XYZ file of C-alpha atoms in Angstrom:
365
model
C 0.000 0.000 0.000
C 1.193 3.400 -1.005
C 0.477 7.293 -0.946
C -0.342 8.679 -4.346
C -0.933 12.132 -5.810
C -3.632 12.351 -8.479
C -2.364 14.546 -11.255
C -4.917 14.288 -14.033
C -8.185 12.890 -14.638
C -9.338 12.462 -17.759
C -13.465 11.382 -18.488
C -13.920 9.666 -21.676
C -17.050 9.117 -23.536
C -18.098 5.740 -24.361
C -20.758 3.572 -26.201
C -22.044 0.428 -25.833
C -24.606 -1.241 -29.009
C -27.208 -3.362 -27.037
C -29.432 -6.490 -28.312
C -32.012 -8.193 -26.598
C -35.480 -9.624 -27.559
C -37.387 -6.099 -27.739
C -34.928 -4.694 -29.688
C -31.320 -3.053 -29.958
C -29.824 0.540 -28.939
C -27.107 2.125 -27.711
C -26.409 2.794 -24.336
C -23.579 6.165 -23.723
C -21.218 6.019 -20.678
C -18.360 7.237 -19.164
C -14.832 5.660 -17.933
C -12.230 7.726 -16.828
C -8.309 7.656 -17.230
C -6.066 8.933 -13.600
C -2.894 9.537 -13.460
C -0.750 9.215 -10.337
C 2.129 10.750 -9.744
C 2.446 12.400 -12.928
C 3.842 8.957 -14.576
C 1.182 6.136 -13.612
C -1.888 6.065 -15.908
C -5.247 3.950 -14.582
C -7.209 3.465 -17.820
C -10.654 2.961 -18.041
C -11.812 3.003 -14.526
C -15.784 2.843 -14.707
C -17.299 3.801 -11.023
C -20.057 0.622 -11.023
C -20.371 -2.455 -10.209
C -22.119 -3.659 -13.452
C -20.852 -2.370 -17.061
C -23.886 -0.824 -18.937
C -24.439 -4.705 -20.756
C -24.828 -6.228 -16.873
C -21.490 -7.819 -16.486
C -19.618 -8.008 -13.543
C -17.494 -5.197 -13.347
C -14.201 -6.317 -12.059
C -12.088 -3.951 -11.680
C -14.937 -1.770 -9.527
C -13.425 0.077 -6.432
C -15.900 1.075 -3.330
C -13.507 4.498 -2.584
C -13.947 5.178 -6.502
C -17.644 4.190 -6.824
C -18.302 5.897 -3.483
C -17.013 9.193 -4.664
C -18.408 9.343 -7.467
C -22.475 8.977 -6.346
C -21.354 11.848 -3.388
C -19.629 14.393 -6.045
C -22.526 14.473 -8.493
C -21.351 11.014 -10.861
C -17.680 12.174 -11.884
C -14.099 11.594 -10.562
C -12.816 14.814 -11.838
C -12.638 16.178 -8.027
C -10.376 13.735 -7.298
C -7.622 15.936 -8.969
C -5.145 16.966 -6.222
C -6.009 14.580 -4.034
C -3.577 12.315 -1.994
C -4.654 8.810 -2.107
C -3.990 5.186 -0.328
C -4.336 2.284 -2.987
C -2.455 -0.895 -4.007
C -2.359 -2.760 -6.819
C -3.344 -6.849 -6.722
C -1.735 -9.573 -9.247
C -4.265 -8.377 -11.721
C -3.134 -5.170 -11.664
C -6.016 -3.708 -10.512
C -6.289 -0.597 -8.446
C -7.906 -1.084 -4.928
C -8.200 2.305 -2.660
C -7.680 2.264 1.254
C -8.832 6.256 0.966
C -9.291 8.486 -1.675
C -8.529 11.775 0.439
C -5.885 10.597 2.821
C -5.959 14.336 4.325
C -9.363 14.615 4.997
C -10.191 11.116 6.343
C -7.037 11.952 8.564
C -8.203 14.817 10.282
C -11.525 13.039 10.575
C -9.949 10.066 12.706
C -8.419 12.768 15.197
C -11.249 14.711 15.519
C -13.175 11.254 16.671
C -10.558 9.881 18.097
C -10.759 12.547 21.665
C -7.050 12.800 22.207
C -6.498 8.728 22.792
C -4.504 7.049 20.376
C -5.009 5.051 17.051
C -3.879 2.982 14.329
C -4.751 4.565 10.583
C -5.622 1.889 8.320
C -3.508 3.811 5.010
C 0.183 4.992 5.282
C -0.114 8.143 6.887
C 3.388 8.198 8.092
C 4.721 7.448 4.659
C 2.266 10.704 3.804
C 3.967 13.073 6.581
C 7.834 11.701 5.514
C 6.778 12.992 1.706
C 5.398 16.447 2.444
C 8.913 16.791 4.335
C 7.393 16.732 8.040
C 10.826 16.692 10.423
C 11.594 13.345 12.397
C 11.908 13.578 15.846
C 14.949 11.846 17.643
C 13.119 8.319 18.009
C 11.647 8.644 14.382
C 8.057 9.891 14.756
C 6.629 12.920 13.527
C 5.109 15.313 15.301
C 1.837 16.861 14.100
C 1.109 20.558 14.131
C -2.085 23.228 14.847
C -5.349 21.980 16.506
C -3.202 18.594 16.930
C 0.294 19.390 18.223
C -0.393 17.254 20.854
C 0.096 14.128 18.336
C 3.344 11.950 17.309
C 2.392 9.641 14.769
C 4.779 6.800 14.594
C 6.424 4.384 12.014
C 3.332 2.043 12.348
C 1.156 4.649 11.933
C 0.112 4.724 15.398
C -1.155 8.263 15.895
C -0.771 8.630 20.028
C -0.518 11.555 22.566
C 3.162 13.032 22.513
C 3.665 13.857 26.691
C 2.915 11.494 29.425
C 0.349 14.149 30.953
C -1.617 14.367 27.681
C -1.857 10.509 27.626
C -2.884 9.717 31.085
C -5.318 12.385 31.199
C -7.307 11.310 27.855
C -6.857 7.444 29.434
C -8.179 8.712 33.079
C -11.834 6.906 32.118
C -9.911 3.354 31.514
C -8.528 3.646 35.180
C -11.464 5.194 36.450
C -13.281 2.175 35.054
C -10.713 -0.484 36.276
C -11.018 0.564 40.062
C -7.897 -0.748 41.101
C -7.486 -3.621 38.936
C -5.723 -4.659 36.073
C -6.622 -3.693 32.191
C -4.859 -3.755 29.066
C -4.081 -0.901 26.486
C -5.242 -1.012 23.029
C -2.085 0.193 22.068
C 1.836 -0.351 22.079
C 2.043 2.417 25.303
C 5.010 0.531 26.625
C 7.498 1.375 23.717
C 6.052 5.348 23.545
C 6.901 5.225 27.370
C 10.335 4.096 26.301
C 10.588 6.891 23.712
C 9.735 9.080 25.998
C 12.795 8.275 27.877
C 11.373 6.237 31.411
C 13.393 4.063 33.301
C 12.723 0.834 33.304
C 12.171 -1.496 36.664
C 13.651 -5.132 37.389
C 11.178 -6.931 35.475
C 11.580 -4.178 32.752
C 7.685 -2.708 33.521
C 7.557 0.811 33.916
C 6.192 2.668 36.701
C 3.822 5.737 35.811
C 4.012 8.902 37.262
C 1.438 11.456 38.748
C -2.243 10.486 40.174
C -1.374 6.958 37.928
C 1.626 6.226 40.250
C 0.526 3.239 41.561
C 0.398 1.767 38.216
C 3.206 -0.301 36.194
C 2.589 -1.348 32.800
C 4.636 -4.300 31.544
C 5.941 -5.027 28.079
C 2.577 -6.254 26.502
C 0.699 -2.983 27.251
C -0.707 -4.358 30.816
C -1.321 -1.892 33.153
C -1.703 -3.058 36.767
C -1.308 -2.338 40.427
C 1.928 -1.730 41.388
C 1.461 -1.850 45.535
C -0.417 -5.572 44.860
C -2.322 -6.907 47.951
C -2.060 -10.261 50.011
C -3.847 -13.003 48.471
C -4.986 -11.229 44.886
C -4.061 -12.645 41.721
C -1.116 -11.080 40.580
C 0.749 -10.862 37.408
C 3.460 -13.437 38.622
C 0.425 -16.176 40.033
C -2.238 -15.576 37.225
C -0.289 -18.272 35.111
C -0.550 -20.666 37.974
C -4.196 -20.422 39.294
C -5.354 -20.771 35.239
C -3.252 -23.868 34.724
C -4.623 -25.707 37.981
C -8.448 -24.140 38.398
C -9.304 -23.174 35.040
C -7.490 -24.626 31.479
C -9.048 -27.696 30.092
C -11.911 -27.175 32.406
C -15.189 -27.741 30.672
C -18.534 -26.117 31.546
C -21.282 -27.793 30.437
C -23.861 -26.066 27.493
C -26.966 -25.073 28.223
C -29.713 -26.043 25.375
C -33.133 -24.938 25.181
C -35.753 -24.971 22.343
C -34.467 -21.940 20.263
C -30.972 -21.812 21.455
C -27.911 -23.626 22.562
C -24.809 -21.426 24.700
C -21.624 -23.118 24.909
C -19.121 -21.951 27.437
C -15.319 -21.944 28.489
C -12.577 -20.589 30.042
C -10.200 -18.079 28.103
C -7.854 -15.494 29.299
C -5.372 -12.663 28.406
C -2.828 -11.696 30.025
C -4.230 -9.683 32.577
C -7.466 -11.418 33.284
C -9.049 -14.847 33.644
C -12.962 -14.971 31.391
C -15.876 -17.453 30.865
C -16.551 -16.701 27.007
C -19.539 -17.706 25.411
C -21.081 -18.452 21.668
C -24.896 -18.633 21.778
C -27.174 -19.630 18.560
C -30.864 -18.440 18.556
C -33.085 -19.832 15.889
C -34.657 -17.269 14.577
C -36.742 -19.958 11.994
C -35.864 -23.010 9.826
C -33.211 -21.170 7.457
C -32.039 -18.761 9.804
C -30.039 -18.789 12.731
C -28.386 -15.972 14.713
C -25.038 -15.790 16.716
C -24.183 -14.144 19.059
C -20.349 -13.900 21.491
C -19.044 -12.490 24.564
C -16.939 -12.748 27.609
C -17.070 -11.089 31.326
C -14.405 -11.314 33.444
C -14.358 -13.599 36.767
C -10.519 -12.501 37.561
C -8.661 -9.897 37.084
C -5.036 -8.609 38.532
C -6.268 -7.310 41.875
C -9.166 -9.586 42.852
C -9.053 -11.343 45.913
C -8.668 -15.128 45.385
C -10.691 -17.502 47.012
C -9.248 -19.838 49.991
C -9.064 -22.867 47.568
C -6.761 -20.239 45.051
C -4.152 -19.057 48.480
C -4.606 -22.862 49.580
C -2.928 -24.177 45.908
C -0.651 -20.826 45.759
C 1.021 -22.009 49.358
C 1.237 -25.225 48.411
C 2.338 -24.991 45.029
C 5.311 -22.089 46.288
C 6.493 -25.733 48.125
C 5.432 -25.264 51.674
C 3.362 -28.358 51.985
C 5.151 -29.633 48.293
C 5.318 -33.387 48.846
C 8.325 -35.239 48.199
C 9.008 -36.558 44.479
C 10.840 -40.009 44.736
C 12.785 -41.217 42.062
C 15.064 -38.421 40.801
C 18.069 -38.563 42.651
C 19.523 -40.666 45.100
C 19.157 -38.655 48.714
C 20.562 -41.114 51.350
C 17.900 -42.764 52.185
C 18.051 -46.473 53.059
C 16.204 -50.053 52.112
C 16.367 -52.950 54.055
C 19.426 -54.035 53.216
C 21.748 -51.344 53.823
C 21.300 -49.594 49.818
C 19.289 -46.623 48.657
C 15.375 -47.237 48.612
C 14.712 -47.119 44.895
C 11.109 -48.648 45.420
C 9.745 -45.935 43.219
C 12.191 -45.452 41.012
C 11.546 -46.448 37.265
C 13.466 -49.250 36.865
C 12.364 -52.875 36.771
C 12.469 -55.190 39.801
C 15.721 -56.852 38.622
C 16.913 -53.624 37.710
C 15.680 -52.089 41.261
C 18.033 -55.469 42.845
C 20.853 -54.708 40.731
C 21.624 -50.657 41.531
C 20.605 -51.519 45.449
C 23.383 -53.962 45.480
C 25.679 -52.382 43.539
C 25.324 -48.983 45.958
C 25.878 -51.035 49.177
C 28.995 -52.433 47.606
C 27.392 -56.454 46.677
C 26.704 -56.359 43.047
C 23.557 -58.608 42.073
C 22.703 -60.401 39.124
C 26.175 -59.611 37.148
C 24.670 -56.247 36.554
C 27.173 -53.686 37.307
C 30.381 -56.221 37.649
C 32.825 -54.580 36.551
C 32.347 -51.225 38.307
C-alpha cells in the first residue's frame, strides 16, 4: 500500500450497441483515465459495479464508486487529491482512501485525544510532504493537533505522558484498582519518551497513575499488589490448575444452545460464550461475549491461596525417584522402590550402591 498524488483525470465518452429480444440501442457512458504521480496512468476506470451490458465489473473500487455517487457522478474532483491504494496480481487498483488528508483529520477529531492505528500509510504521507523526524523517528503533528506523534506504524498517540494519562483517566477510572490492558503499544512510547525501566523491565507511571506499572505487553496493573490477589506473577498458575481444560457444560433450550469456556489474556481470567438463537428453519443468529471472573487485583478464594502455598512448596510433597538422597532399604542400599526401573533392575543398583553387586549387573564397576 502506497500514498499517491492524483495529477490528471481524464473522463472519456463511451458507447455500448445493445441487443435483446425487444430490440437493440445504444447505451452512452463514461470511464475515466487517472494519473498518479504524474507517470502512472489507470485506464478505463468505470465507477459501477455492473458495465452498462450487466457484467460483472471487475475492476470496480468502493472508494472510486463511493465518490463518485457523493460528487454528483464524476471523478474529476479527485484531482489533487492524496490517495492510499495498491495494486493486486491483476493489476487492478484497490483504494484504502481516496482523500488521505481529509479522512485523517476526521480520525483525530473522533478519536478525543487517545490514540489510534490509521488503516492507510499516513506516516509514509507526513515523511513525503517533508514533516521533520523527531529523535526516536516519529513525527510530530502541528495546529489543533500538536499534541500528536504519529509513529512508524502509523500509530497516531498523545506526545507527553500528561496528555496521555489524562485522555486514558476513564480506563482507570473504570478499572477501580485492577488490572486492564491498552489497546495500544504504550510501553514502547513510554520508552521513547525516555522512562526508566524497573527489574522486570515494567515501567512505573508517574502522577495520580503512580501506583500503576505497565509491563511489556501494554498491561497496566497495580503496582502496591495486595495479600492473596491474583497477581501478574500467580495468574499463570491459578489458570493452569483451576481453570485450562476445564469444561462447563452447554446449556440447550428450544431456540438456542450457549456453549461456554474458560479463556484469558494476560491480565485477566474470562468465561466466554457463543450462543445460537433460531430465529426460523433457514435462519439462525449468533451471538459472542466474555465477562471477566478474575482480574489482577481480585481477591482469590481460599481454595486459590490454599494451591498458591502449596504450590510455592510449603506443603510440596516429596518426588521419589530423581536422585539418590541417602535414604536407606532394608538391606543397607538406597530405597529405589519408586524409582523407574524394573524389579531386577531395582536389585541390581541396590546392590551395587551397598557395595554387593547382584545379578552380574554392574560387575565390573
Amino acid at each position: 500500500m502506497k500514498i499517491y498524488k492524483v495529477t490528471s483525470v481524464v473522463p472519456r465518452a463511451r458507447e455500448m450497441h445493445l441487443v435483446n429480444r425487444k430490440g437493440s440501442w445504444t447505451e452512452k457512458y463514461t470511464t475515466y483515465d487517472m494519473q498518479l504521480d504524474g507517470s502512472i496512468w489507470i485506464k478505463d476506470i468505470y465507477p459501477h459495479f455492473k458495465w452498462p451490458n450487466g457484467k460483472i465489473n471487475g475492476k470496480c473500487d468502493d472508494g472510486f464508486k463511493s465518490f463518485y455517487k457523493s460528487h454528483n457522478e464524476s471523478l474529476e474532483g479527485l484531482l489533487g487529491n492524496y490517495i492510499s491504494a495498491y495494486f493486486n496480481v491483476y493489476k487492478h487498483i484497490h483504494t484504502t482512501s481516496i482523500d488521505i488528508i481529509s479522512d485523517f483529520i476526521a480520525l483525530l477529531e473522533n478519536a478525543n485525544g487517545r490514540a489510534f492505528k490509521t488503516k492507510f500509510p499516513i506516516y509514509e504521507f507526513l515523511k513525503r510532504i517533508n514533516r521533520p523526524l523527531n529523535p526516536d523517528g516519529s513525527i510530530s503533528l502541528r495546529g489543533n493537533f500538536s499534541g500528536y506523534n504519529v509513529d512508524s506504524d502509523n500509530l497516531c498517540y498523545p506526545n507527553t505522558i500528561d496528555l496521555l494519562l489524562k485522555n486514558y483517566k476513564t480506563d482507570f477510572d473504570k478499572a477501580e484498582g485492577k488490572a486492564f490492558q491498552f489497546d495500544f503499544s504504550i510501553y514502547n512510547i513510554l520508552k521513547r519518551m525516555n522512562f526508566d525501566l524497573n527489574q522486570d523491565n515494567s515501567i512505573t507511571l508517574t502522577g495520580e497513575c503512580s501506583g500503576y506499572n505497565v509491563s511489556s505487553n501494554n498491561i497496566c496493573y497495580p503496582n502496591t499488589e495486595k495479600p492473596n490477589t491474583l497477581t501478574s506473577d500467580n495468574i499463570d498458575r491459578v489458570w493452569k490448575h483451576f481453570f485450562c481444560n476445564k469444561k462447563i457444560e452447554s446449556t440447550t433450550t428450544l431456540k438456542s444452545e450457549t456453549t461456554e469456556w474458560y479463556s484469558r489474556d494476560d491480565c485477566s481470567i474470562y468465561i466466554s460464550h457463543e450462543k445460537y438463537h433460531d430465529r426460523s428453519e433457514t435462519k439462525t443468529d449468533i451471538s459472542r461475549g466474555k465477562h471477566a471472573i478474575l482480574r489482577i487485583g481480585d481477591e482469590l478464594d481460599a481454595e486459590h491461596i490454599q494451591f498458591l502455598r502449596e504450590d510455592a512448596g510449603d506443603n510440596a510433597p516429596e518426588e521419589p525417584g530423581y536422585c539418590y538422597n541417602g535414604d536407606s532399604g532394608d538391606d543397607g542400599g538406597p530405597d529405589v522402590t519408586h524409582w523407574a526401573l524394573t524389579d531386577d533392575e531395582k536389585g541390581a543398583f541396590r546392590g551395587w550402591a551397598s557395595g554387593t553387586p547382584l545379578g552380574g549387573w554392574g560387575d565390573d564397576t
